[in-house]
Every structure is written in structure tokens, then in C-alpha cells.
XYZ file of C-alpha atoms in Angstrom:
611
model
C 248.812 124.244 60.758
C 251.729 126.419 59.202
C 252.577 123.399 57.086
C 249.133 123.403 55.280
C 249.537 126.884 54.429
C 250.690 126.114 50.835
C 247.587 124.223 50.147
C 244.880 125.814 51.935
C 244.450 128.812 49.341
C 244.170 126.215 46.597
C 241.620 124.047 48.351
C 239.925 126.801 49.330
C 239.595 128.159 45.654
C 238.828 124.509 44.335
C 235.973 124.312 47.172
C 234.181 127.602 45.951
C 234.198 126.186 41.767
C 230.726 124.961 41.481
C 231.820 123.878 38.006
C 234.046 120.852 39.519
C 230.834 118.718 41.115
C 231.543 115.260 41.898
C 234.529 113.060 42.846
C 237.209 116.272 42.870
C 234.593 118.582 44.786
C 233.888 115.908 47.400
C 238.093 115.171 48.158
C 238.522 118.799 48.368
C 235.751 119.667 50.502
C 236.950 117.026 52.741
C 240.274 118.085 52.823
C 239.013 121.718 53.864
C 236.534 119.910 56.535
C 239.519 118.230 57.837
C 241.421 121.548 57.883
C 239.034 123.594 59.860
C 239.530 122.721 63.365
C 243.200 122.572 63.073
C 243.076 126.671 62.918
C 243.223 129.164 65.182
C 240.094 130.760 66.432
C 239.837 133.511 63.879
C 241.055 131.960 60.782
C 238.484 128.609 61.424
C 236.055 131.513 61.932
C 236.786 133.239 58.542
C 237.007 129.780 56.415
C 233.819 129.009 57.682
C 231.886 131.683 56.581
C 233.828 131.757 53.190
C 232.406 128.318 52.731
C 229.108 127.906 54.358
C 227.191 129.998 51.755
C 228.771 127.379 48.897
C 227.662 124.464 51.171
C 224.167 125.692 50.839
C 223.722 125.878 47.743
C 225.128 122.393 47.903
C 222.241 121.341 49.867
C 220.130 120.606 46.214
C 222.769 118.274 45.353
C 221.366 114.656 44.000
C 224.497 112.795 44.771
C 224.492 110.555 47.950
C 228.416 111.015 48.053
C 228.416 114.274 48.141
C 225.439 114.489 50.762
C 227.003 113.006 53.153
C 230.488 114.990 52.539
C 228.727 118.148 52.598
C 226.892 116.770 56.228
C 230.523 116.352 57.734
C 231.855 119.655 56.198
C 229.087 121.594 58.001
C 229.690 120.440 61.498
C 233.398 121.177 61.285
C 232.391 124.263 60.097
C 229.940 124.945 62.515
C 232.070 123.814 65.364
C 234.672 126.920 65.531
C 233.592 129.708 67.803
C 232.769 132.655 66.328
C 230.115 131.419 64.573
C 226.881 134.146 64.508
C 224.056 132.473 65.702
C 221.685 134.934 63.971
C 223.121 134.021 60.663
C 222.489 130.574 61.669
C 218.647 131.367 62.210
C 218.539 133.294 59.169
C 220.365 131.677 56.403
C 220.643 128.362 57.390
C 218.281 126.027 59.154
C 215.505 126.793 56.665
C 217.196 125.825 53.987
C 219.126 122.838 55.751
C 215.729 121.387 57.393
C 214.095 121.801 54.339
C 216.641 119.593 51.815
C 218.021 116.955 54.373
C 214.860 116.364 56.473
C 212.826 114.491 53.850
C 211.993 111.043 53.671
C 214.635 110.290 51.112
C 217.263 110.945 53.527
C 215.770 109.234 55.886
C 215.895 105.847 53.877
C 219.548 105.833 53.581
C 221.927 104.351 55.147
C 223.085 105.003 58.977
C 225.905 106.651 58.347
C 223.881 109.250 56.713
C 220.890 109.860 59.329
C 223.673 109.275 61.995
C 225.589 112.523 60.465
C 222.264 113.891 59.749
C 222.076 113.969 63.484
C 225.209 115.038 64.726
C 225.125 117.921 62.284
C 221.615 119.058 63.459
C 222.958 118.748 67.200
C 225.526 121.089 66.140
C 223.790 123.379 64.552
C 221.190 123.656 68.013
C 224.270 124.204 69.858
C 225.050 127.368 68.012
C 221.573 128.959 67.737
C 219.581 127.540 70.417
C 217.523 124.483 70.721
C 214.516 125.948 69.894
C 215.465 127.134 66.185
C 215.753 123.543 65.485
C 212.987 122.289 67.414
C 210.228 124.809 65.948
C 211.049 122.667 62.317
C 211.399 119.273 63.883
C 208.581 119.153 66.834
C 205.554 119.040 63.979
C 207.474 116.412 62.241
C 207.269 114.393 65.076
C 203.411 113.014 64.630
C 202.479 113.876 61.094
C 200.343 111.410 59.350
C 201.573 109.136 56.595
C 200.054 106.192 54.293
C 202.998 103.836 56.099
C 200.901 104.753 59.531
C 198.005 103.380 58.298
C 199.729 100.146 57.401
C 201.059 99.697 60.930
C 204.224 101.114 60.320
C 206.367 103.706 61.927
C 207.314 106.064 58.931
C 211.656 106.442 59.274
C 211.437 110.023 58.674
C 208.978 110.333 62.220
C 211.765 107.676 63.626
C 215.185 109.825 62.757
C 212.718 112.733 63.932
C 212.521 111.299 67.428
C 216.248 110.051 67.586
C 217.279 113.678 66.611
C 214.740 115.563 69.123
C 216.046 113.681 71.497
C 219.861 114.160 71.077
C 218.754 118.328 70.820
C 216.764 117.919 74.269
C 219.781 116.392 76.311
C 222.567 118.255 75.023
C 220.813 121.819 74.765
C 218.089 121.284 77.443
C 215.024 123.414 77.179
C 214.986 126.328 79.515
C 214.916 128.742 76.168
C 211.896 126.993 74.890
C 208.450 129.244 75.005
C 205.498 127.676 77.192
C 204.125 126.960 73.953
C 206.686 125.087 72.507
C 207.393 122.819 75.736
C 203.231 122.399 75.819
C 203.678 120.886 72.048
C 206.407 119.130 72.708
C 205.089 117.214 75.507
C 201.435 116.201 73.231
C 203.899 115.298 70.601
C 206.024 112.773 71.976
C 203.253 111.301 73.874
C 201.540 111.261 71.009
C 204.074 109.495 68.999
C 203.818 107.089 72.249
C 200.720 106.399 71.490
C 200.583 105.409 68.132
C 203.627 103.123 68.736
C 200.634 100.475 68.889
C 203.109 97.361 68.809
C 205.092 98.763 71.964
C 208.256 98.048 69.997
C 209.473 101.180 68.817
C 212.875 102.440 71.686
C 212.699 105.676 69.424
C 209.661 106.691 70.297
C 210.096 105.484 74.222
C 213.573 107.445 74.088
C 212.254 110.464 73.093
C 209.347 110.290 75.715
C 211.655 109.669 78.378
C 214.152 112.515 77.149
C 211.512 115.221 77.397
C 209.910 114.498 79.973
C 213.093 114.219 82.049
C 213.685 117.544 80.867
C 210.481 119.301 81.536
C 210.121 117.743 85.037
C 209.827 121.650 85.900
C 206.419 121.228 83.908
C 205.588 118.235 84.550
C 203.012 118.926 87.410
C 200.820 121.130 84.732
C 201.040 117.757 81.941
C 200.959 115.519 85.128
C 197.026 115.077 85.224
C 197.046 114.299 81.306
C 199.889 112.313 81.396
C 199.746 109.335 83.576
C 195.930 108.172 82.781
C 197.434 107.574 78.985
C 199.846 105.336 80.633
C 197.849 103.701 82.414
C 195.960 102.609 79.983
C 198.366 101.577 77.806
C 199.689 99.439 80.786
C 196.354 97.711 81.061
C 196.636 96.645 77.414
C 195.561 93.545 77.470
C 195.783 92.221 73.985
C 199.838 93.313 73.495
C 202.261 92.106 76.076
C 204.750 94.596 74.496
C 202.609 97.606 75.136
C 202.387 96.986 78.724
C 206.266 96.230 78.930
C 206.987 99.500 77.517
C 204.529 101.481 79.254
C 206.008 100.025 82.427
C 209.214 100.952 81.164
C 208.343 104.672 80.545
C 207.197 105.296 84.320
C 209.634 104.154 85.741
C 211.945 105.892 83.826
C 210.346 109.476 84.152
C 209.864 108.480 87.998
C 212.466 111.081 88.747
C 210.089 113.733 86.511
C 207.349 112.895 88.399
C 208.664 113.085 91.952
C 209.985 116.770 91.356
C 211.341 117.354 94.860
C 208.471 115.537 96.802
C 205.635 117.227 94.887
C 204.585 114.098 93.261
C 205.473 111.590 96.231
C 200.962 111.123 96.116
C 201.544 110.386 92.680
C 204.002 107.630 92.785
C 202.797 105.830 95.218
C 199.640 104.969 93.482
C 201.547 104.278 90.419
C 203.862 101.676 92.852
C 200.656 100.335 94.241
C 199.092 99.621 90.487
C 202.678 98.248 89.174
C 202.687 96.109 92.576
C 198.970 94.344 91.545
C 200.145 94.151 88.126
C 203.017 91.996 89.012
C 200.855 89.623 90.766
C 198.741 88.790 87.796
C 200.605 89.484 85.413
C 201.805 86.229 83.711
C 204.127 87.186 80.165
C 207.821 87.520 81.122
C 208.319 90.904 79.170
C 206.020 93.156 81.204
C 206.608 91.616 84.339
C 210.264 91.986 84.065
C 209.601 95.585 83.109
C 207.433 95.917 86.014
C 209.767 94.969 88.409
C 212.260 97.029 86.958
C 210.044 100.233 87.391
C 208.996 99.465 90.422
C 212.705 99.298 91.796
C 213.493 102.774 89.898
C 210.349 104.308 91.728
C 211.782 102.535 94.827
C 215.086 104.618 94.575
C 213.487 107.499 94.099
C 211.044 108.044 96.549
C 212.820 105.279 98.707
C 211.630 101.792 99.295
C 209.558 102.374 102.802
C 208.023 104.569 101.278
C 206.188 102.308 98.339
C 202.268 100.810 98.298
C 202.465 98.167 99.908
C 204.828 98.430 102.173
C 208.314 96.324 102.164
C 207.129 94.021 104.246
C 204.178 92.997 102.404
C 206.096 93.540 98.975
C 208.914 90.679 100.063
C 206.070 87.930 99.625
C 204.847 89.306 96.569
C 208.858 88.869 95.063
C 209.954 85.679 96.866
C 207.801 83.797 94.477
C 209.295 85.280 91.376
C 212.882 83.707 92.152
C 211.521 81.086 90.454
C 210.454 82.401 87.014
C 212.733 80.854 84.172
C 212.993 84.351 82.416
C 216.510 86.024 82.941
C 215.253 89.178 82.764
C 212.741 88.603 85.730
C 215.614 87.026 87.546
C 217.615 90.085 86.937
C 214.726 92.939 88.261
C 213.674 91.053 90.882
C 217.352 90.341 92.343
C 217.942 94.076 91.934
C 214.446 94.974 93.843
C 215.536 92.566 96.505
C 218.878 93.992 96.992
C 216.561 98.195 97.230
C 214.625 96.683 100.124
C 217.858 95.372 101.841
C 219.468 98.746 101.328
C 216.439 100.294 102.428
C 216.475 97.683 105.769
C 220.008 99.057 106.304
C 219.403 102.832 106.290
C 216.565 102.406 109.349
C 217.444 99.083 111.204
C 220.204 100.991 113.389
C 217.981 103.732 114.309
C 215.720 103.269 117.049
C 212.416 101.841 116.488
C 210.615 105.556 118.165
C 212.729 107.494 115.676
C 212.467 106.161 112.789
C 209.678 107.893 110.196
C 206.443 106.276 110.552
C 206.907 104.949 106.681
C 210.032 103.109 108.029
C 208.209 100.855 110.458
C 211.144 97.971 109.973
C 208.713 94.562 111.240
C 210.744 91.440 112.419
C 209.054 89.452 109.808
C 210.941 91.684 107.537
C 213.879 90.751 108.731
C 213.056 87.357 108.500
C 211.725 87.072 105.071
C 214.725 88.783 103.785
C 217.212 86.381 105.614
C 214.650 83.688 104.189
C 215.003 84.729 100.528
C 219.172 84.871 100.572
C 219.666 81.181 102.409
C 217.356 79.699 100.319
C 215.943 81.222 97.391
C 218.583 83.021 95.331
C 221.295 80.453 95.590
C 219.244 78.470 92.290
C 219.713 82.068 90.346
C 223.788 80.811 91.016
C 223.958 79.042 87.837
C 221.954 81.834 85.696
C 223.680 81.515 82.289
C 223.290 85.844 82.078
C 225.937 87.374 83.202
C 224.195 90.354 84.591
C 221.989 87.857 86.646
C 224.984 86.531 88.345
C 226.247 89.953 89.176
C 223.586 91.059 90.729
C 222.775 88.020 92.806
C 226.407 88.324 93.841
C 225.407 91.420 95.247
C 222.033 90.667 96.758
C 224.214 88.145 98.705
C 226.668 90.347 100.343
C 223.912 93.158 101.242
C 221.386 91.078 102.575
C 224.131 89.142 104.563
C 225.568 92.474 105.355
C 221.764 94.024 106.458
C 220.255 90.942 108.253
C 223.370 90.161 110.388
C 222.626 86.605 109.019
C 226.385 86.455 107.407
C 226.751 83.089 109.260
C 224.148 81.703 108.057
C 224.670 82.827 104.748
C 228.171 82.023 104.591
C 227.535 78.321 105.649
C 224.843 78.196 103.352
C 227.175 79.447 100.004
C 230.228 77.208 101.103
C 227.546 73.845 101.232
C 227.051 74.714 97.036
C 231.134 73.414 96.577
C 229.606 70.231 97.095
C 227.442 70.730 93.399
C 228.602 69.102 90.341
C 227.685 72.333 88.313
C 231.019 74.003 87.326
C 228.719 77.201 87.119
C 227.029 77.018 90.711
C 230.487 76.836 92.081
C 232.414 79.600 90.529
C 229.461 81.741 91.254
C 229.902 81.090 94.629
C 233.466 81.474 94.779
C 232.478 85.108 93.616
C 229.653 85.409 95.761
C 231.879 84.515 98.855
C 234.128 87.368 97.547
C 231.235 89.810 97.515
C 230.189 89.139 101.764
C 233.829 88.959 102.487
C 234.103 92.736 101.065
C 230.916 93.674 102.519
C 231.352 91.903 105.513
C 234.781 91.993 106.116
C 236.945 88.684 105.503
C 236.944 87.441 108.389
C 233.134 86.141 108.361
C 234.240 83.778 105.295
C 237.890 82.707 105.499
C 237.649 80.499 108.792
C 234.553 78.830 107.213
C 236.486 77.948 104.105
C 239.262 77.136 105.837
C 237.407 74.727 107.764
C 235.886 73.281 104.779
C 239.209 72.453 102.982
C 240.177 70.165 105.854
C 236.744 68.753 106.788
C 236.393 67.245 103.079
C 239.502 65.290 103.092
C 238.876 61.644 102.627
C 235.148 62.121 100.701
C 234.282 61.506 97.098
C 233.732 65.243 96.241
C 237.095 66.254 98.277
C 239.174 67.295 95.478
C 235.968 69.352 93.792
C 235.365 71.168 97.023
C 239.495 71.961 97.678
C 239.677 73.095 94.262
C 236.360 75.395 94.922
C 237.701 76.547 98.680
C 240.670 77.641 97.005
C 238.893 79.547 93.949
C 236.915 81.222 97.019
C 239.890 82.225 98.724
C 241.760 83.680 95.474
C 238.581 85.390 94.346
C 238.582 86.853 98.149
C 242.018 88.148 98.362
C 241.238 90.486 94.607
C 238.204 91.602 95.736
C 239.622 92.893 99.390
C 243.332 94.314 98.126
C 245.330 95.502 100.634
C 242.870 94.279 103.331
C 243.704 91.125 102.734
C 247.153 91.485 104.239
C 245.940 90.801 108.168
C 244.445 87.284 106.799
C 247.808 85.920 104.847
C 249.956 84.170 107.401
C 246.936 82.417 108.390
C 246.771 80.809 104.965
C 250.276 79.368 104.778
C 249.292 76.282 105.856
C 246.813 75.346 103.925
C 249.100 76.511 100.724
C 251.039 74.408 101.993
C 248.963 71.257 101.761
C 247.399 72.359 98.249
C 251.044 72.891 96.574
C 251.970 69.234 97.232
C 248.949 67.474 96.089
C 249.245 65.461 94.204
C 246.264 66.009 91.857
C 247.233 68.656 88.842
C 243.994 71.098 89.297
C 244.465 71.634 93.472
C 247.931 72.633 93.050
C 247.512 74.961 90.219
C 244.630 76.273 92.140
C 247.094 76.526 94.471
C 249.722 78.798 92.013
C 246.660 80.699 91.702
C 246.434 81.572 95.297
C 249.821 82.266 95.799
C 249.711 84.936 93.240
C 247.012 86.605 94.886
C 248.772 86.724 98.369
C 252.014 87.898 96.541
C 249.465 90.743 94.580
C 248.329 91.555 98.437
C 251.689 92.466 99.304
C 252.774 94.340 96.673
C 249.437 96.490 97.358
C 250.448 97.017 101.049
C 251.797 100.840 101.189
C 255.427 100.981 102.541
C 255.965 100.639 106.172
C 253.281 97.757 106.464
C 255.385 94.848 104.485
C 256.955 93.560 107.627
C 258.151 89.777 107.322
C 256.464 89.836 103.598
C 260.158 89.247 101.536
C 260.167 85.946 103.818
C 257.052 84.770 103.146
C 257.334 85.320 99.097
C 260.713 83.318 99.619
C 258.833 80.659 101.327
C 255.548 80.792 98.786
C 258.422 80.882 95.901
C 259.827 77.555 97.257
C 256.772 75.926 97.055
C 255.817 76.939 93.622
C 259.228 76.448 91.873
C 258.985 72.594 91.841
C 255.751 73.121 89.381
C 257.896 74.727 86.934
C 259.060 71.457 85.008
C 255.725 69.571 85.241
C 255.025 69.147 82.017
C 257.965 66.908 81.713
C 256.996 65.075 84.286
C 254.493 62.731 82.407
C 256.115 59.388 79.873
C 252.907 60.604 78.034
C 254.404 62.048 74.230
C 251.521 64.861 74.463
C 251.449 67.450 76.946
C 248.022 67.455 78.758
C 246.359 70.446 79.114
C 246.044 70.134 83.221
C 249.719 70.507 83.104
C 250.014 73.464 80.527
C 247.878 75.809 82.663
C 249.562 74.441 86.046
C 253.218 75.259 84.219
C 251.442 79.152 83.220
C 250.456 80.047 86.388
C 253.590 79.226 88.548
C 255.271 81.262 85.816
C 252.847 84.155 86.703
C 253.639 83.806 90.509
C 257.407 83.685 89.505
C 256.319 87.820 87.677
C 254.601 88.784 91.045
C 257.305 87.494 93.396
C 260.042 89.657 91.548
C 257.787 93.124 92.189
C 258.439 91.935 95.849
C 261.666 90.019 96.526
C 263.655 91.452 93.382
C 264.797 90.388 89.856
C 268.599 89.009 91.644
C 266.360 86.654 93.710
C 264.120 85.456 91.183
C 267.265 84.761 88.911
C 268.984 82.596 91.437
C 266.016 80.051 91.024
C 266.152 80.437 87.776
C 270.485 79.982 87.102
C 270.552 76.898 87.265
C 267.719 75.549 84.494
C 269.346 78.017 82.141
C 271.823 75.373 81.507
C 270.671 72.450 82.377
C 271.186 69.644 80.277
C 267.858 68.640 79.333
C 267.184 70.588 76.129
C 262.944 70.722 77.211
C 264.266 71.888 81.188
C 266.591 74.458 79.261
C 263.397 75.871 77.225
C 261.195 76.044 79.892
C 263.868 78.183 82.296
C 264.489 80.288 79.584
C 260.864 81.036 78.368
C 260.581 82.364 82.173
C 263.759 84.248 82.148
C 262.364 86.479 78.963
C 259.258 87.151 80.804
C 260.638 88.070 84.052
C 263.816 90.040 81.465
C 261.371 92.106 79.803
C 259.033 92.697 82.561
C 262.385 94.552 84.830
């Protein structure tokens, strides 16, 4: 900061000139904004209040420029500590609430109601959350001509964004009763006449107070939920429903309130559970599922209406729905109840709780559903779909003690012509091999590489076993390193194919063993220097493939098979050294062959820079 000492007095001086509006007093305020937190304690503190009584009367200004300068400028000013809070309450949220909490500002662009924010959040921060929301709570549901025409007025909307952000980051607990009484009608309120269900600002701000008044929620609880109920049994707006669904399950945590509302959430499961049977638009079913398995984790899935058991049947059908979404939430609430089966199936049927009554057809419906019914969702083109039925896979294998079954069951889909179904297997392979340890996997795939030999699909399935296996060895680390001598052999085989896409498969694998043994901690690496001599033997002939062809053009097949023998070549020096990698390398360096020569030296830089 000492170097800014020559200029500060001058911007300072330039800042407090009211007779320099426009361009020049928008740089220099900047420059002074940009100043402020770069000072010591004291010295922020007394530049501050030299300059917040100039940036109020600033406040009046017409220029959108210098609006938005003047935003910035007051919550670096604000931000120093220091600051009074009484002079806060008494010279400056009237005026600021009064000229930058219009509809004008409102209408502008997001930068501006996005500083507008930030600078309000600031400001609550300094002198309390409930300064702030005293002005902004009856701004919340005040009637306009746009709400009359079906339209949420942006001033209500910035209201509700900016309530929010005060709620979370200040909290509440120096709110009166009769604020916190206000605020709760008001933001259920501005629920309410959301009458398209598409407004998140108005759902955000619901679900942000009432998460923070869940100390008061048992008072508001009786008002509360019959409003959402009916706004769930809206019949004529699919949207309405959706969000309505949304909004209980979110404040499912607010309701529960240590166990107080357990009564209360159970009928609200029960009523979400009958909605889901009949309900037939993909947007409130998918939101339904979603709160049901948020009310699941908070109360815990034995203890919904109806009961696990007769909840499976109600979900197994769903698999089938074509929406992603649906797919998604009712993957997730499959994977709750097999958590849930996990937590009680070890402990003895007499003392377990009697809401954890764990039936055999239980067990049986949830080994049904993951051999059968969520290997389709495989080929999802959502990526979050995939996920989690990658994960619904390895619990319910891990919870049912069916991991044999479901391990056959996942290797069968190499057989598929869908690139898709197969790669998601490979990963959900990965998944019960980390959950179920890798031995439950590896002798199946194993297996499967040598039982395919000779068959049309052989070289699809070889390729996919040895995807699997790769994808295995990343997911497990250091685990890994019990299972890697028993996949020499088969490395082996796969790095003298002859067909281009096994044996850089193959590369692929042998980079993952050689990442296994760098992870092994010291003292555990016993015979692994051999090994990455042997696995470097068998990958250095790939090197030169792509002159290998009489074909002019290089073929792609060849191009990746060439790049990933060069990455084993990076792993295999963190292991055997740089002066054994080089020896393979010496002799290429010079070869004759101008293309051999470029292709020994491109490796040589890599492996150059990389020591």
C-alpha cells in the first residue's frame, strides 16, 4: 500500500468534487474502491467514512455508469471493520433502499441487480439482518398491474433473490417474533401467487426461510402444509404440482425438527407415495420421487408410509419411464432403500426397531430390480443417470449379497452392440469392485476374455473386459496391487493381438497397473521394478506402429494405439527410472529412418521434460 501513498490524497480529493460527475468521477471512485481493502484496519476505516456520506448523495444520480460504480464502491467500503453499525441504521439503509430498490433498477441489466445484491448482503452483515429485512419483507408481495397480467413483477423477483441471500448468510435469530411471523406469510405468499409453478425465485426464497425458521416452524406448521397440499393437487398445471413437490421435500429437514414432526412427514410420504402412482406428467412425478427420497433421508427410509417393502413395487415400474429425470429420482430412491436394507439386515431380526421389519421379499425385489431392471437405464444419454445407476449397482450388489449374480449379469451386456451400454458397464463393474472388493469381478472378467475367443463378438467383448479391468484398477488405487500379477497373462495375450483396438486397450491397462504401483506406499513394491520391465517390453514394440501400414495416411486406430504406449512409457519412468526408460529409447534416437527418428524423439521430450 506504501506505493499508492502519492496518489491516494489526490483521489481522495477528486472523489469528494461533486462538480466532476461523469466519466472522471466514476475512474476515480473506482480507483479509491479498489484502494480500500488494500489498507490497514484503521486507515480503510477512516477512508470509508470520508467517502460514504459523498456516496449518498450519489445515490440520486441518473447515470447507469455511475450506479453501478457507486454499488461496487459501497461494498468495499462497507467491508473494512470498523464500520459503526448504528450509523449504518441511521444514515444509510433508508436512503440506499429507497433510491436503488425501485423498479427501474430492477429492469437493468444483471450485473446491476447482481451488485445490487451483494451490496445489500453487505450492508446486513454490518447492521444486522433485520435492518434490511424490515424494508425488503413488505416488498416481497405487494401488488402490481404486471400481477394482474400473469406476470411476476422483477422488482418482487430481485426482492426474493436478495431476501434470500440476507437469510443464509445472516440467519435470523435477531429477528422479532413479528418479523419471522411476516416473513413466513410473505414468502408463502409469494408461493402462492407463483400460479404457473415456474418461478425458482420464489421457490428459493420459500425454501431459504423456512430452513431457517425450522425453530418456528411447528407454530406455521398447521398453516403451512394444507397450502401445499393443495397446490400439489393442482390439477390443471403440471408445473404447480412439480414445484410444490419440490418445496416439501426440500423443507423436509424444517419439518422434522429433531423428531417433532416425524407424524407429519409420514403423511406427507404417504400422499407423495399415491401421487406417484397416478400421477402420469414426467415433471411432477420426477419431483415426487425426488421428495420422497429427501424425506426418506431424513426421517430414514423404514420409517416412510408405506413401508419399503411395499414402496419397491410401486418404483420397479418406473424404470421404465422414458423421462431422464424420472430415471434419475427413482435410481437415487432405489439406491435410499438399499442403504436403508444395509443399516438393519446385519442386526438381528428381534432387535431391530419395529419400523425396520426387513421382509425376504424385500430382499428379493431389490435383487430383482438390479439383475434386471436398471441395466436398460445403462445407455441413458444423461450423464447424471448413468452415475447414479452406477451406484445403485454396487450398493444393491453390496446390500443383497447378490454380487454374483449381479456381476454375471453386467459382464453378459459386453456382448451389446451399443458402444454406450458397454462403457457403462465397464464403469459399473468398477463401482461393485470398490464396493465389493475386486475380487467379486476380476475372475469373472477374466474368465470372460478367454471364454469369447473364437465367436463373432470376441474382439468387442476383449476390448470391453479390458475397459472393465482398467476402469477397475482407477477406481480401487492402491488396492489393486494384490490383483496385478494375476493379470500378466492376459496382458500378455491382449499386447500381441493382432487387432489395433485390443492392444491399445491393452497400453491402456498397462498404464493403470504401472499407476497401481506407483500408488503402493514404500515397503510394499516388492518384485514391482520387474514387472514394469516386463509390462515395458511388451508395450515398446507399439511404439513404431504407425509406420507399420504401406497405407500413405495414418489411420486413426494407430494414432491413439502410438499415444497411449507413449503414456505407459511416462508411468514406467515414475517406477523403474528415467536411465531405464532411456535405454529403450537410445537406440531410435538415431535410427536411420527419418519417421522412426521422430517418433523416438517426440517420446524422449516428453519423458525429458516430465524428469
Amino acid at each position: 500500500m506504501a506505493s499508492f501513498m502519492v496518489v491516494l490524497q489526490i483521489v481522495r480529493e477528486q472523489c469528494r468534487q461533486t462538480s466532476g460527475k461523469g466519466k472522471m468521477l466514476a475512474a476515480f471512485l473506482k480507483a479509491l474502491g479498489s484502494l480500500v481493502p488494500l489498507m490497514d484496519p484503521q486507515d480503510a476505516k477512516r477512508t470509508s467514512e470520508e467517502i460514504l456520506p459523498h456516496l449518498i448523495n450519489l445515490f440520486t444520480t441518473p447515470d447507469d455508469d455511475l450506479r453501478r460504480i457507486v454499488l461496487r464502491v459501497v461494498k468495499q467500503c462497507l467491508a473494512p471493520e470498523g464500520i459503526s453499525a448504528e450509523y449504518i441504521r441511521q444514515y444509510f439503509i433508508g436512503s440506499f433502499v429507497d433510491n436503488f430498490w425501485t423498479t427501474r433498477v430492477a429492469t437493468e441489466d444483471r450485473l446491476t441487480k447482481q451488485l445490487l445484491i451483494a451490496t445489500t448482503v453487505e450492508e446486513a452483515k454490518k447492521s444486522g439482518g433485520a435492518e434490511i429485512l424490515q424494508r425488503l419483507v413488505p416488498m416481497m408481495v405487494e401488488d402490481s398491474q404486471e400481477m394482474l397480467l400473469d406476470r411476476y413483477p422483477p422488482l418482487q423477483q430481485l426482492v426474493l433473490d436478495a431476501v434470500r441471500e440476507v437469510v443464509q448468510e445472516c440467519g435470523t435469530m435477531d429477528l422479532s417474533s413479528v418479523l419471522v411471523r411476516r416473513l413466513q406469510e410473505n414468502a408463502l405468499l409469494a408461493l402462492k401467487r407463483d400460479i404457473e409453478g415456474t418461478n425458482w425465485s420464489s421457490l428459493k426464497c420459500f425454501v431459504a426461510i423456512m430452513n431457517a425458521l425450522k425453530h418456528a416452524m411447528g407454530e406455521y406448521e398447521a398453516e403451512l402444509l394444507p397450502e401445499l397440499n393443495v397446490r400439489l393437487d393442482n390439477m390443471s398445471n403440471e408445473f404447480v404440482r412439480a414445484q410444490a413437490a419440490d418445496a416439501l421435500g426440500m423443507i423436509a429437514e424444517a419439518i422434522y425438527r429433531d423428531g417433532e414432526g416425524l407424524q407429519s412427514l409420514r403423511r406427507i410420504s404417504k400422499d407423495i407415495a399415491e401421487r406417484i402412482q397416478t400421477e402420469e406428467r414426467a415433471a411432477p412425478l420426477a419431483s415426487c420421487l425426488k421428495a420422497l427420497a429427501s424425506i426418506g433421508r431424513v426421517i430414514g427410509c423404514e420409517r416412510l408410509d408405506p413401508p419399503p417393502a411395499e414402496l419397491v413395487p410401486i418404483l420397479k415400474p418406473l424404470t421404465r419411464n422414458r423421462d431422464p429425470l424420472v430415471q434419475q429420482y427413482v435410481i437415487e430412491m432405489i439406491e435410499e432403500l438399499g442403504l436403508m436394507y444395509r443399516r438393519f439386515a446385519k442386526i438381528p431380526e428381534a432387535a431391530r426397531p419395529h419400523a425396520a421389519r426387513i421382509t425376504p421379499d424385500l430382499h428379493t425385489a431389490l435383487l430383482d430390480i438390479a439383475t434386471k431392471d436398471l441395466f436398460p437405464l445403462l445407455a441413458s444419454h444423461r450423464k447424471q443417470t448413468k452415475r447414479a445407476c452406477t451406484r445403485a449397482f454396487a450398493v444393491l450388489a453390496l446390500v443383497t449379497t447378490g454380487f454374483l449374480h449381479v456381476a454375471i449379469s453386467l459382464v453378459s451386456n459386453f456382448t451389446q452392440d451399443s458402444r454406450d451400454v458397454r462403457v457403462c458397464t465397464a464403469n459399473a463393474l468398477a463401482a461393485l469392485a470398490d464396493k465389493c472388493k475386486p475380487f467379486t469381478v476380476i475372475p469373472f472378467l477374466i474368465n470372460e476374455y478367454e471364454k469369447c475367443e473364437g465367436n463373432e463378438v470376441a474382439q468387442t467383448v476383449q476390448h470391453s473386459v479390458l475397459k472393465a479391468l482398467r476402469f477397475i484398477l482407477e477406481e480401487v488405487g492402491p488396492q489393486g496391487k494384490d490383483y496385478i500379477f494375476s493379470l500378466v497373462p492376459l496382458i500378455e495375450r491382449a499386447a500381441t493381438e493382432q487387432s489395433l483396438q485390443v492392444r491399445r486397450m491393452a497400453m491402456e491397462l498397462i498404464r493403470a497397473v504401472l499407476f497401481v504401483m506407483v500408488d503402493v506406499p514404500v515397503g510394499g513394491t516388492e518384485g514391482f521394478p520387474k514387472l514394469a520391465i516386463h509390462l515395458l517390453n511388451l508395450a515398446h514394440p507399439n511404439l513404431v506402429e504407425m509406420l507399420s501400414g504401406k497405407k500413405d495416411k495414418v489411420s486413426e486406430d494407430r494414432i491413439k494405439l502410438v499415444s497411449a504406449t507413449v503414456q505407459v512409457y511416462e508411468v514406467a519412468r515414475l517406477i523403474v527410472g528415467s536411465q531405464v526408460v532411456f535405454q529403450y529409447l537410445a537406440n531410435g534416437l538415431f535410427h536411420p529412418s527419418e519417421k522412426i527418428r521422430d517418433i523416438f524423439w517426440r517420446t524422449y521430450n516428453l519423458i525429458y521434460l516430465a524428469n
